[in-house]
Short mmCIF file of C-alpha atoms and ligand atoms in Angstrom, two decimals:
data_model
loop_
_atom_site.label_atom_id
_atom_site.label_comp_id
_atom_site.label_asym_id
_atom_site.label_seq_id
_atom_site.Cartn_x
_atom_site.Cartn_y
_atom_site.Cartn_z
CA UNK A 1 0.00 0.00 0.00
CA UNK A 2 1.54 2.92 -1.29
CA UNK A 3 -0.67 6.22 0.19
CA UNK A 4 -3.16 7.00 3.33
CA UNK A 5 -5.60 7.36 0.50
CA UNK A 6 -5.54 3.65 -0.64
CA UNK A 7 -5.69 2.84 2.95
CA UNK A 8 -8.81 4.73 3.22
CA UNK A 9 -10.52 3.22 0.86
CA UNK A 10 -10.53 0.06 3.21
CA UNK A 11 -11.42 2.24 5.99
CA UNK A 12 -14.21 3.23 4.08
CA UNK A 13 -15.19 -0.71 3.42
CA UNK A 14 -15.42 -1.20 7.09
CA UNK A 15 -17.57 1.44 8.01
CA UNK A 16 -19.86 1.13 5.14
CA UNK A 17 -20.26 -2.97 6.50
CA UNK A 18 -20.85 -1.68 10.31
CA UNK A 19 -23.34 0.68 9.59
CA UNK A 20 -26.55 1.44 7.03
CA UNK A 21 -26.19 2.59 3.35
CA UNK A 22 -28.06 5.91 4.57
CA UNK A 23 -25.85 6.59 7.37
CA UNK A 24 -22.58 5.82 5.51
CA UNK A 25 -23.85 8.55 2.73
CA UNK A 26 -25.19 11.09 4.87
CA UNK A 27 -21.92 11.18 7.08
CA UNK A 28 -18.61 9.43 5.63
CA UNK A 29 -18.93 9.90 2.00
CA UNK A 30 -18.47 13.19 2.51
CA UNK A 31 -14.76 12.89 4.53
CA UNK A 32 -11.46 13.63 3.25
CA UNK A 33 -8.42 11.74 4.37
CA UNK A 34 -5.81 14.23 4.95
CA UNK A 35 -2.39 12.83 6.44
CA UNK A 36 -1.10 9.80 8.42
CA UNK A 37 0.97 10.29 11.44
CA UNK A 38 2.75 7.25 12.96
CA UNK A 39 4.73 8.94 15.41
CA UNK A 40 1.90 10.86 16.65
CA UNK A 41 -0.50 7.57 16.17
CA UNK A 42 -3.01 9.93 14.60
CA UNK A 43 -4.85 10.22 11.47
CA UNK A 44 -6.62 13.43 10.05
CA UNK A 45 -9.66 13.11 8.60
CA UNK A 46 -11.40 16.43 7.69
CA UNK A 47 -15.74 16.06 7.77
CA UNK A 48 -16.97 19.19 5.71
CA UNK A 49 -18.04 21.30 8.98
CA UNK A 50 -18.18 21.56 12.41
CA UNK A 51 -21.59 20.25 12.61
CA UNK A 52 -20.99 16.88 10.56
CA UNK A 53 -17.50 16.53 12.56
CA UNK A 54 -19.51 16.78 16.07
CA UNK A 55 -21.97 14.20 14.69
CA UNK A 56 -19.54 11.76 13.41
CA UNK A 57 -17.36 12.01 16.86
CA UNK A 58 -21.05 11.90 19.15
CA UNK A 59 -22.75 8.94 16.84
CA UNK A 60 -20.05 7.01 14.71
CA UNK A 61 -17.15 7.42 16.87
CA UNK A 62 -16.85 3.80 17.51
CA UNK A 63 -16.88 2.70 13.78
CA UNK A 64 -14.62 5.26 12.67
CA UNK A 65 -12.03 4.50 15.52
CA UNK A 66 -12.15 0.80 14.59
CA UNK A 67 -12.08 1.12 11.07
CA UNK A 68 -8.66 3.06 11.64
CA UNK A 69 -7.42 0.20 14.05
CA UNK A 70 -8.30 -2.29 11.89
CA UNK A 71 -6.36 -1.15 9.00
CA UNK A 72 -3.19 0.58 10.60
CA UNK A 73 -3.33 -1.21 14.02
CA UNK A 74 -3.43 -0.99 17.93
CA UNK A 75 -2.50 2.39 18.81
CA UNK A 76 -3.36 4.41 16.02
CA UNK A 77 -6.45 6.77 16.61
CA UNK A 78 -8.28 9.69 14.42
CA UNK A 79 -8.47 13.11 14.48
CA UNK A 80 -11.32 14.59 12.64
CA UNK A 81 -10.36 18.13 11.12
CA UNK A 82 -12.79 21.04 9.27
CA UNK A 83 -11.28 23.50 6.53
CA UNK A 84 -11.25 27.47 7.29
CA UNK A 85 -13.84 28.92 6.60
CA UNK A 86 -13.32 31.35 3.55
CA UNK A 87 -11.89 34.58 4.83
CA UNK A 88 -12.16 33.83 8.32
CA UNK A 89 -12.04 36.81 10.35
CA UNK A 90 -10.74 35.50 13.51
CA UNK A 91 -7.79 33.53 13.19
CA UNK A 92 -8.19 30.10 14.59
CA UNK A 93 -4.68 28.48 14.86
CA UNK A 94 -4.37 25.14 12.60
CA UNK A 95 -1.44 22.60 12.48
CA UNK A 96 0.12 24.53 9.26
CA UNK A 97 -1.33 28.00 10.78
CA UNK A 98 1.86 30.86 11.45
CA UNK A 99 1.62 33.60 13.72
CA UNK A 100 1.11 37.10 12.08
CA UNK A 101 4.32 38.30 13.11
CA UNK A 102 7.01 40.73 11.34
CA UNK A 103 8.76 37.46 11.06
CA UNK A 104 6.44 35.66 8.87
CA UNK A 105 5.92 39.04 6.36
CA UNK A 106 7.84 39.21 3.36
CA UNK A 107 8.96 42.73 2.57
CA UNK A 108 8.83 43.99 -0.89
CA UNK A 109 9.20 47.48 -2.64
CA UNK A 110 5.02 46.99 -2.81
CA UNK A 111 5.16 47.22 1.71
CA UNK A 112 8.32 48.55 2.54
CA UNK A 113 7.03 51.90 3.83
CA UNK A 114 4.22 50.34 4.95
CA UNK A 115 6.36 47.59 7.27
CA UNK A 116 9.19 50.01 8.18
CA UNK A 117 6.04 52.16 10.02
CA UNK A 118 4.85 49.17 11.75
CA UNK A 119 7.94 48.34 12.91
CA UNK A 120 8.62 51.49 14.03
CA UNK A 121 5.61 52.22 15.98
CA UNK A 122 5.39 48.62 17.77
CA UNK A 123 9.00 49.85 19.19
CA UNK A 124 8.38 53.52 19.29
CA UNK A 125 4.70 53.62 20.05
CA UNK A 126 3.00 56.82 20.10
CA UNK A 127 5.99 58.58 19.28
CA UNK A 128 5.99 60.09 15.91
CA UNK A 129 3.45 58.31 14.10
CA UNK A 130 0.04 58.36 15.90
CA UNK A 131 -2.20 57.70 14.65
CA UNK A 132 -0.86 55.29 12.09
CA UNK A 133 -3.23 54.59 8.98
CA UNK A 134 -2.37 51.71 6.72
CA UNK A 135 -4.06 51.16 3.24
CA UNK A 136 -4.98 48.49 0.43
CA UNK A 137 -6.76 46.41 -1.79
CA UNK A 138 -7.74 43.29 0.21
CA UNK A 139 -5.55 40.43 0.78
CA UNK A 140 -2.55 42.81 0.86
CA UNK A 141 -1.27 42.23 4.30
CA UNK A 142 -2.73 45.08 6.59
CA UNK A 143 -4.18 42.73 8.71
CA UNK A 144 -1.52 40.78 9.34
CA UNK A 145 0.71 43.96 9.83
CA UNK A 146 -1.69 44.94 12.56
CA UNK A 147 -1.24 41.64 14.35
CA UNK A 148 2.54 42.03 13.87
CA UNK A 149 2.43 45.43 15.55
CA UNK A 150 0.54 43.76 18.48
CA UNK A 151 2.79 40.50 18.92
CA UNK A 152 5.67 42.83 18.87
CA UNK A 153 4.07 45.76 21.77
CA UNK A 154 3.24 42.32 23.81
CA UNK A 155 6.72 41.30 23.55
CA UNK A 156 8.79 44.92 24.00
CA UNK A 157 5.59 46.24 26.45
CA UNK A 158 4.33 42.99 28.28
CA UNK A 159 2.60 45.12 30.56
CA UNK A 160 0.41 47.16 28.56
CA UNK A 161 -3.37 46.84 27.56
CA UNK A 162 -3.46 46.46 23.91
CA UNK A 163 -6.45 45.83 21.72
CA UNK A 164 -7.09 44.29 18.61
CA UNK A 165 -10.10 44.93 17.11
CA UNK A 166 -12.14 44.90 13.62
CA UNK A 167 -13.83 47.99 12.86
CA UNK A 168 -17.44 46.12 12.37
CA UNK A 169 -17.07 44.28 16.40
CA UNK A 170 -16.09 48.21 17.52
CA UNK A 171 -19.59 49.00 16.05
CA UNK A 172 -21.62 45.75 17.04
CA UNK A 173 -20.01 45.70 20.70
CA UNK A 174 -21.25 49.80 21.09
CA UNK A 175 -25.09 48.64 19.72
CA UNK A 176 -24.88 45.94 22.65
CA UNK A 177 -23.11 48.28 24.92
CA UNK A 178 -26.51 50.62 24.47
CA UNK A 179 -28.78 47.67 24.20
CA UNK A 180 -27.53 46.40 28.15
CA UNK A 181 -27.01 50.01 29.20
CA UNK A 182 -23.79 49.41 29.25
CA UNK A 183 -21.98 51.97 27.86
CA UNK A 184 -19.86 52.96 30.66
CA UNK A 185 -18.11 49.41 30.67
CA UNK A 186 -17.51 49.93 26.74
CA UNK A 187 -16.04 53.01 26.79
CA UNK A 188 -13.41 52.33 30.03
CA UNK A 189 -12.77 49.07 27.98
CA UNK A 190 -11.66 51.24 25.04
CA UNK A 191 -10.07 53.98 26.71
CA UNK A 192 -7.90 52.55 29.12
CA UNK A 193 -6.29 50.50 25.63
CA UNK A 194 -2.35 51.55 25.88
CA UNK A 195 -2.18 50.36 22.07
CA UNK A 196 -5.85 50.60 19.90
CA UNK A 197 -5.35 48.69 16.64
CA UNK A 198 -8.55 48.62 14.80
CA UNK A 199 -8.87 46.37 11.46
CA UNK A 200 -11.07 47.56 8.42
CA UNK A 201 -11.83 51.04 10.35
CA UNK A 202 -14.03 51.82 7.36
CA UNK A 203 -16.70 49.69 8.17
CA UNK A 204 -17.60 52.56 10.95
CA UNK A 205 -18.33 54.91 8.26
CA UNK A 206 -22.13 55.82 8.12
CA UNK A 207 -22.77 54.53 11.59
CA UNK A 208 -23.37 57.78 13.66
CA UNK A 209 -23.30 56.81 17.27
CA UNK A 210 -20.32 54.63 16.55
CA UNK A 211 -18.64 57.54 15.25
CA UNK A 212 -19.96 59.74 18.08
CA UNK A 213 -18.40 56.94 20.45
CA UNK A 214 -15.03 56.37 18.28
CA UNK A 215 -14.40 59.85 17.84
CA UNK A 216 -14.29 60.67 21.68
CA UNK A 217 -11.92 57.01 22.13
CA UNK A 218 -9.56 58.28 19.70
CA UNK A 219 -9.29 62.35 21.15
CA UNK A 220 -8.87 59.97 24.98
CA UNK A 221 -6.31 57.87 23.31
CA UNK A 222 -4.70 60.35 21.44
CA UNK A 223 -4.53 63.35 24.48
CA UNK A 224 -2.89 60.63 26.57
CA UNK A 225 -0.43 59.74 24.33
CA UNK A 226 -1.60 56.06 23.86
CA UNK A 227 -0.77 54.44 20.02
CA UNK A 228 -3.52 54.05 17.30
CA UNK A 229 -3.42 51.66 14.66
CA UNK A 230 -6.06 51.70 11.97
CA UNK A 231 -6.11 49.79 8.54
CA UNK A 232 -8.90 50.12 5.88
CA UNK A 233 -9.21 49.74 2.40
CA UNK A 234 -8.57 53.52 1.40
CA UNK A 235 -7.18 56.28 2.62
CA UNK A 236 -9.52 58.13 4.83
CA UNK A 237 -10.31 61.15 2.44
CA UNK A 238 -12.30 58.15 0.39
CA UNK A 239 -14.43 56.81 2.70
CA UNK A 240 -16.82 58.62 1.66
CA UNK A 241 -19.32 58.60 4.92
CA UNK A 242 -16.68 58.96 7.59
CA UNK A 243 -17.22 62.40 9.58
CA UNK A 244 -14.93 65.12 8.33
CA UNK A 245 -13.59 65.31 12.16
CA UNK A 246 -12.63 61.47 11.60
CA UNK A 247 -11.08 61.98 8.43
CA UNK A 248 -8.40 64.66 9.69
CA UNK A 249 -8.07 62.93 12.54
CA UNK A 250 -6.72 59.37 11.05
CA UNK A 251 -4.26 61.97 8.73
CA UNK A 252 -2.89 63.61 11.91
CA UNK A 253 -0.19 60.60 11.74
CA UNK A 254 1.16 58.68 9.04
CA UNK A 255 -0.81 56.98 6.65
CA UNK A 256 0.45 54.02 4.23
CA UNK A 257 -0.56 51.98 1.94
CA UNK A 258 0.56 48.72 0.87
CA UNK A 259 0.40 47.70 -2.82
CA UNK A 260 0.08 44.65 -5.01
CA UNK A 261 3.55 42.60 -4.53
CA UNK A 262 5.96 42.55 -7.90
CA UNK A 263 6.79 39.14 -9.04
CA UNK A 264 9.70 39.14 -7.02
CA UNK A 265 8.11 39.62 -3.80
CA UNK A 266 5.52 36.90 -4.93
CA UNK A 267 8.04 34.62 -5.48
CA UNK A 268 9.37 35.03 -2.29
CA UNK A 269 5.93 34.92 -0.57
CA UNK A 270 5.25 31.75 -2.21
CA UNK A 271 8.54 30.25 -1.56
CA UNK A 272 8.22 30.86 2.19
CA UNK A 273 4.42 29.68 2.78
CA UNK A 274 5.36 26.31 1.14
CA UNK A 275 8.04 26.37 3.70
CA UNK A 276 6.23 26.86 6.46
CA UNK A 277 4.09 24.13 5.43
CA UNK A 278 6.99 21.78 4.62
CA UNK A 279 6.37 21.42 0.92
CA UNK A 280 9.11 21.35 -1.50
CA UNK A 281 7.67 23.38 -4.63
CA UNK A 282 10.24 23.84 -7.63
CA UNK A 283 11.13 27.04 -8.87
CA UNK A 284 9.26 26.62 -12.26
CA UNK A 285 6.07 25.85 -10.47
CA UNK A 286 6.72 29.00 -8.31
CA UNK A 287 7.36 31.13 -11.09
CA UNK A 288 4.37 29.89 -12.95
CA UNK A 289 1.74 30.43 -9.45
CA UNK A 290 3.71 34.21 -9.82
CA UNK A 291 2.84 35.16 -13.34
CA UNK A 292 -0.85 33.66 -12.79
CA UNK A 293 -1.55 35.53 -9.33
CA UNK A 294 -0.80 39.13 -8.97
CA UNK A 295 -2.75 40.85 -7.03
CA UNK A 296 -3.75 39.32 -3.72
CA UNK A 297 -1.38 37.21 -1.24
CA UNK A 298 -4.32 35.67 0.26
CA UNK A 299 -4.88 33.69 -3.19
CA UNK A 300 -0.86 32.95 -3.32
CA UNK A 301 -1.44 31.23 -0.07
CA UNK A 302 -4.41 29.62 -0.38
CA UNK A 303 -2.70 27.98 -3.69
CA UNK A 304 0.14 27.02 -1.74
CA UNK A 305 -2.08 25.49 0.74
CA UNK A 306 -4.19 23.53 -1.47
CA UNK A 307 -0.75 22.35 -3.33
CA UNK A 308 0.00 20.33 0.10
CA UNK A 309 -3.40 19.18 0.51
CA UNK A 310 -2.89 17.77 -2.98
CA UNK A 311 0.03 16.43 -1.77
CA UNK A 312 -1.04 14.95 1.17
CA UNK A 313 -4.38 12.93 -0.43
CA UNK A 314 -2.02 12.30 -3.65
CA UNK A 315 1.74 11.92 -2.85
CA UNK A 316 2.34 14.26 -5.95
CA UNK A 317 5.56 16.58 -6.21
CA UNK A 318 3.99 19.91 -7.15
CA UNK A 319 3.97 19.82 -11.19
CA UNK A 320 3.05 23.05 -13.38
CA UNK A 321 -0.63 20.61 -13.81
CA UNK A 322 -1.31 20.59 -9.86
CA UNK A 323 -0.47 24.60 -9.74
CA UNK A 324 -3.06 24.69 -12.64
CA UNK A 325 -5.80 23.20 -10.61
CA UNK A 326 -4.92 24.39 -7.45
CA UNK A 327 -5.22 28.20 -8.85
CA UNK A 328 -8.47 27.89 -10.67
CA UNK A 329 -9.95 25.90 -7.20
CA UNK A 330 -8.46 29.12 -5.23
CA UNK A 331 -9.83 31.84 -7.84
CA UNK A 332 -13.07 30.24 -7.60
CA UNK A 333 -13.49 29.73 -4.16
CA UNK A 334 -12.64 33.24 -3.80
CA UNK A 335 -15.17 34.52 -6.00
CA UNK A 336 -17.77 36.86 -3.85
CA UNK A 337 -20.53 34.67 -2.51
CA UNK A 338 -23.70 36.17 -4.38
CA UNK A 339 -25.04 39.07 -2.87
CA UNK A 340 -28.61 38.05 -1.36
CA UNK A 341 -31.58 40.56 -0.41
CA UNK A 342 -30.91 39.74 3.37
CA UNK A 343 -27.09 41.06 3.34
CA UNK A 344 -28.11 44.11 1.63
CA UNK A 345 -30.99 44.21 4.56
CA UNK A 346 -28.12 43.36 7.41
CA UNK A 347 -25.86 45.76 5.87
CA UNK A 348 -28.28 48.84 5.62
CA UNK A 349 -29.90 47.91 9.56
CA UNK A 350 -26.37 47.90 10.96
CA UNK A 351 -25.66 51.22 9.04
CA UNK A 352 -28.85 52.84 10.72
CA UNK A 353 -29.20 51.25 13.54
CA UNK A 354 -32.37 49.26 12.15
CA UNK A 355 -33.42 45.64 12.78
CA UNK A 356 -33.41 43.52 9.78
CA UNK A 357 -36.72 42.05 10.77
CA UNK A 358 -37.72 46.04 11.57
CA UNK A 359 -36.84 46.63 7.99
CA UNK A 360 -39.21 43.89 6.34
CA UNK A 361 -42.05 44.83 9.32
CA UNK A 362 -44.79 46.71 8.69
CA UNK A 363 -43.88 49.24 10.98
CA UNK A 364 -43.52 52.86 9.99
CA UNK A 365 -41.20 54.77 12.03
CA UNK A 366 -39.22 57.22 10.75
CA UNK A 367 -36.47 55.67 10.76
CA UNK A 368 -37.39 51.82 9.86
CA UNK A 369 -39.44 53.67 7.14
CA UNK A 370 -36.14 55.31 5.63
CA UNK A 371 -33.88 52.19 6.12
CA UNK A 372 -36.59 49.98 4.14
CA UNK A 373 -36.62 52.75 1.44
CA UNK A 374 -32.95 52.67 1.15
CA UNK A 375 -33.08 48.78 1.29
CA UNK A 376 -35.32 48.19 -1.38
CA UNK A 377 -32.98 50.90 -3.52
CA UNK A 378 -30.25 48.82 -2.58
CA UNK A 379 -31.43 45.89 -3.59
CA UNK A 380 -32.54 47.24 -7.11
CA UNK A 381 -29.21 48.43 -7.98
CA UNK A 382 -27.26 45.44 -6.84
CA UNK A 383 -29.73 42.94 -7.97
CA UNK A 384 -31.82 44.54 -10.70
CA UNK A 385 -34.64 41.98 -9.27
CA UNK A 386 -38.29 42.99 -10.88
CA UNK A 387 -40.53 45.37 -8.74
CA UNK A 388 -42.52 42.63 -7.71
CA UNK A 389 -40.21 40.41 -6.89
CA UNK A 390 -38.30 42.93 -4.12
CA UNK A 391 -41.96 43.58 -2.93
CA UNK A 392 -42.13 40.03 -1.84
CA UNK A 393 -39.08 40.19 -0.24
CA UNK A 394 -40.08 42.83 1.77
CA UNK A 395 -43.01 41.47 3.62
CA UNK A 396 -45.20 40.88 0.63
CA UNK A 397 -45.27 44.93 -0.40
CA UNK A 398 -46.87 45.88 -3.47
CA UNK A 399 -45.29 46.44 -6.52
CA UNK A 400 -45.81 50.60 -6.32
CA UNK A 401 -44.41 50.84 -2.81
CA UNK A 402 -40.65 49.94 -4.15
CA UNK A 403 -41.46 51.82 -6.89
CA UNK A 404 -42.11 55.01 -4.83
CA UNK A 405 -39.17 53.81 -2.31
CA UNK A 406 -36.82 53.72 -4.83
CA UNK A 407 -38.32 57.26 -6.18
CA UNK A 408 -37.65 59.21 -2.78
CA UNK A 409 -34.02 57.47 -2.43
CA UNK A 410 -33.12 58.86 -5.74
CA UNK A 411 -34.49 62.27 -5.10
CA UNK A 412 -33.19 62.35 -1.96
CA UNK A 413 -29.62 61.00 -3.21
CA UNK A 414 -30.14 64.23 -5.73
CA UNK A 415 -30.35 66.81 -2.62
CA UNK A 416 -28.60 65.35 0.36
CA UNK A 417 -24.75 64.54 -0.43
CA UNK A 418 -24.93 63.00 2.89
CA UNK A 419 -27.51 59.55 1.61
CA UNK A 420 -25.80 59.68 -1.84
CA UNK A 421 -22.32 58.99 -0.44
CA UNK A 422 -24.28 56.57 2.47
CA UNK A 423 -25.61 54.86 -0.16
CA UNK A 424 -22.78 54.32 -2.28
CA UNK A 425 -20.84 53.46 1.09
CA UNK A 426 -23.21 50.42 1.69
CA UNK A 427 -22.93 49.25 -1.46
CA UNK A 428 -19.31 49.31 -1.21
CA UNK A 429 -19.31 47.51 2.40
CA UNK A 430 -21.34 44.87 0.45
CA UNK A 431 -20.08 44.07 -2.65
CA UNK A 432 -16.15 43.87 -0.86
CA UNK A 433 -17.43 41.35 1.75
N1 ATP B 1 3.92 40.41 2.72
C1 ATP B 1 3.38 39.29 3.18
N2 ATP B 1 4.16 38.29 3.63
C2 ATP B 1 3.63 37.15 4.06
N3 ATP B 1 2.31 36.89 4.10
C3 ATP B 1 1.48 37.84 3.67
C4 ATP B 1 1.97 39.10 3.20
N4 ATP B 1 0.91 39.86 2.84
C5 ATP B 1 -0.18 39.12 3.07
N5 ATP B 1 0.16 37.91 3.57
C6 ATP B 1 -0.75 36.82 3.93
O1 ATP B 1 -1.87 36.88 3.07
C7 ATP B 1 -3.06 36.62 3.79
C8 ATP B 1 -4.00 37.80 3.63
O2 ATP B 1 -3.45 38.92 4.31
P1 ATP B 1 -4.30 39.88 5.25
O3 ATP B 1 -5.45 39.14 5.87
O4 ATP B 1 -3.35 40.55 6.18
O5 ATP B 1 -4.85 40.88 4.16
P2 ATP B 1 -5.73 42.18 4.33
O6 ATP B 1 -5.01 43.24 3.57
O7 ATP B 1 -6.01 42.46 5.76
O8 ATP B 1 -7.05 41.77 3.56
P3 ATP B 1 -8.59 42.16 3.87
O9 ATP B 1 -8.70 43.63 3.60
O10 ATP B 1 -9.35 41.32 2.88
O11 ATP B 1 -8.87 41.80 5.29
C9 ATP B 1 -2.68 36.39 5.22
O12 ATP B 1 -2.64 35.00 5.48
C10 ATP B 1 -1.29 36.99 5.33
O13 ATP B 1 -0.48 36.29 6.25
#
């Protein structure tokens, strides 16, 4: 037996003889052997989620554990495994996961400025470059600059309060904050912060009390001389909803932006993640993952990622072919998931402050009123979905109440510079998620 994945096909024959057809199709078809470990007497398995993996370890753990004994012996146990979820936004450490450290970031002419500031405000905080505002297209590194600047004020400053947050939990936190009447608690949490880094700061833009709140951390922070870190994915000036006093504010410091890598840098990126998850990859299939990808690390990793997991399942050495498929598997997964009516209804409640089950209520307050208008304009513009068709969506509305919504939201986009840039903010906020 030459691979774990012949071997599992003999796992596979035991379980499917312990247990019914139904069962085996429902809940092992649908598992992926991923590597054999002798030394640690484990092997990974990875179920599809977290709900099929607790089902298989509550139900089927004793046919799964037996199947693996009886093929690779006494001693050997299982160790079922799910995939990240697609831009996951907290990092949960994997086997193969690396820390977001200034170690682990490749520096090219693309993020040279961009590092050098991090590095010198994680040694130097709130020195000369406070706040500090760092820039890009997604999948550029500025979240993983952040977390550098962190690890590196834990390590230099172990005894000061830093925080690490995304700009969306700020906002979400303050709602529940207000919701609990317990405001106080939020803001002491925030101000007391020795270091604030705040990810995707833009996704505060159009949310007034958050703002409000945000805009009184920052003058504590700043008036104390505490470091603040903010990335977002353009400069401040372009966010189009953020209050002018925010706007100055974030360019008090230094802002810098970090651009596409050149093939050089992309090389080297893709050189060192297949190092740090041991895989050989030759230089011509490095150079040929370079020319194809050139504008976002995340998808250089993710190829290099799915390069080992081809390895792993297939023994294969990493050929010009496997690059092939692993790209156009990475490009695809990373396509936006479609935008549906009820993320354009989140998005536009958390920008007012509105319920999404407010929104598709019958109720007419002011406010719902307006957020369902904007909503249903929304949802026109993204989806171009017939009249009748949003009017179902929204609580079985006629047909001439979108029309006139979507009437007043363009009249009022005409007169108030303030819902046209809203607007085109939460389209923004939705289309990059
Ligand atoms: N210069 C680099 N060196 C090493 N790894 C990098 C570099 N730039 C980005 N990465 C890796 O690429 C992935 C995506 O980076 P990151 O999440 O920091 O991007 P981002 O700019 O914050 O994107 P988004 O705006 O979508 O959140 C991460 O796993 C990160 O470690």
């Amino acid at each position: 037996m030459e691979s774990f994945l012949e071997a599992w096909d003999l796992i596979c024959s035991y379980c499917r003889s312990q247990i019914t057809e139904v069962s085996y199709d429902t809940w092992f078809s649908k598992l992926v052997p991923i590597s054999l470990d002798f030394e640690q007497g484990v092997a990974i398995i990875q179920a599809p989620n977290e709900f099929h993996k607790s089902t298989l370890e509550r139900g089927f753990h004793k046919c799964l554990n037996d199947a693996v004994q009886s093929v690779f012996g006494p001693g050997i146990t299982y160790k079922l495994v799910t995939p990240l979820a697609k831009k996951e936004k907290e990092r949960v450490p994997e086997d193969d996961e690396y820390e977001y450290t200034f170690e682990t970031f490749i520096e090219g002419s693309s993020n040279k400025f961009a590092c050098a500031a991090c590095r010198y405000v994680a040694k130097e905080p709130a020195k000369n470059y406070n706040p500090l505002f760092i820039y890009g297209n997604s999948g550029l590194g500025k979240t993983h600059l952040l977390n550098a600047i962190g690890h590196e004020l834990k390590k230099n400053f172990p005894e000061k309060n830093i925080i690490y947050v995304k700009g969306d939990q700020f906002s979400n936190e303050l709602i529940e904050a207000i919701r609990t009447g317990t405001t106080p608690g939020f803001r002491e949490k925030y101000r007391k912060a020795d270091a604030l880094l705040i990810d995707d700061i833009q996704f505060i833009a159009g949310k007034e009390s958050t703002q409000e709140e945000f805009f009184h951390t920052f003058n504590t922070l700043y008036e104390s001389k505490k470091q603040i870190v903010l990335t977002s994915d353009r400069p401040p000036r372009d966010i189009a909803t953020l209050e002018d006093r925010l706007k100055t504010r974030f360019e008090w410091g230094l802002t810098a932006d970090v651009q596409p890598p050149d093939f050089e840098t992309r090389m080297a990126i893709i050189k060192r993640k297949a190092e740090l998850v041991g895989l050989t990859v030759p230089d011509s299939v490095c150079e040929f993952i370079a020319v194809k990808l050139k504008s976002n690390i995340r998808q250089l990793e993710g190829t290099v990622k799915k390069l080992k997991a081809i390895h792993l399942v297939e023994g294969a050495t990493p050929t010009i072919n496997t690059a092939q498929r692993a790209i156009s598997d990475i490009v695809n997964n990373d396509q936006p998931a479609p935008v549906t009516v009820s993320k354009i209804i989140e998005e536009v409640g958390r920008t007012y402050g509105v319920s999404p089950e407010d929104i598709k209520s019958s109720k007419r307050n002011a406010n719902v009123s307006f957020a369902r208008q904007i909503s249903m304009y929304i949802v026109r513009e993204i989806t171009q979905m017939p009249m009748v068709e949003i009017g179902k969506e929204f609580g079985g509305r006629d047909h001439s109440t979108v029309v006139y919504a979507i009437q007043q939201i363009e009249e009022k986009s005409l007169k108030d510079p303030v819902t046209k840039a809203t607007v085109s903010d939460i389209i923004k906020n939705i289309r990059d998620r």
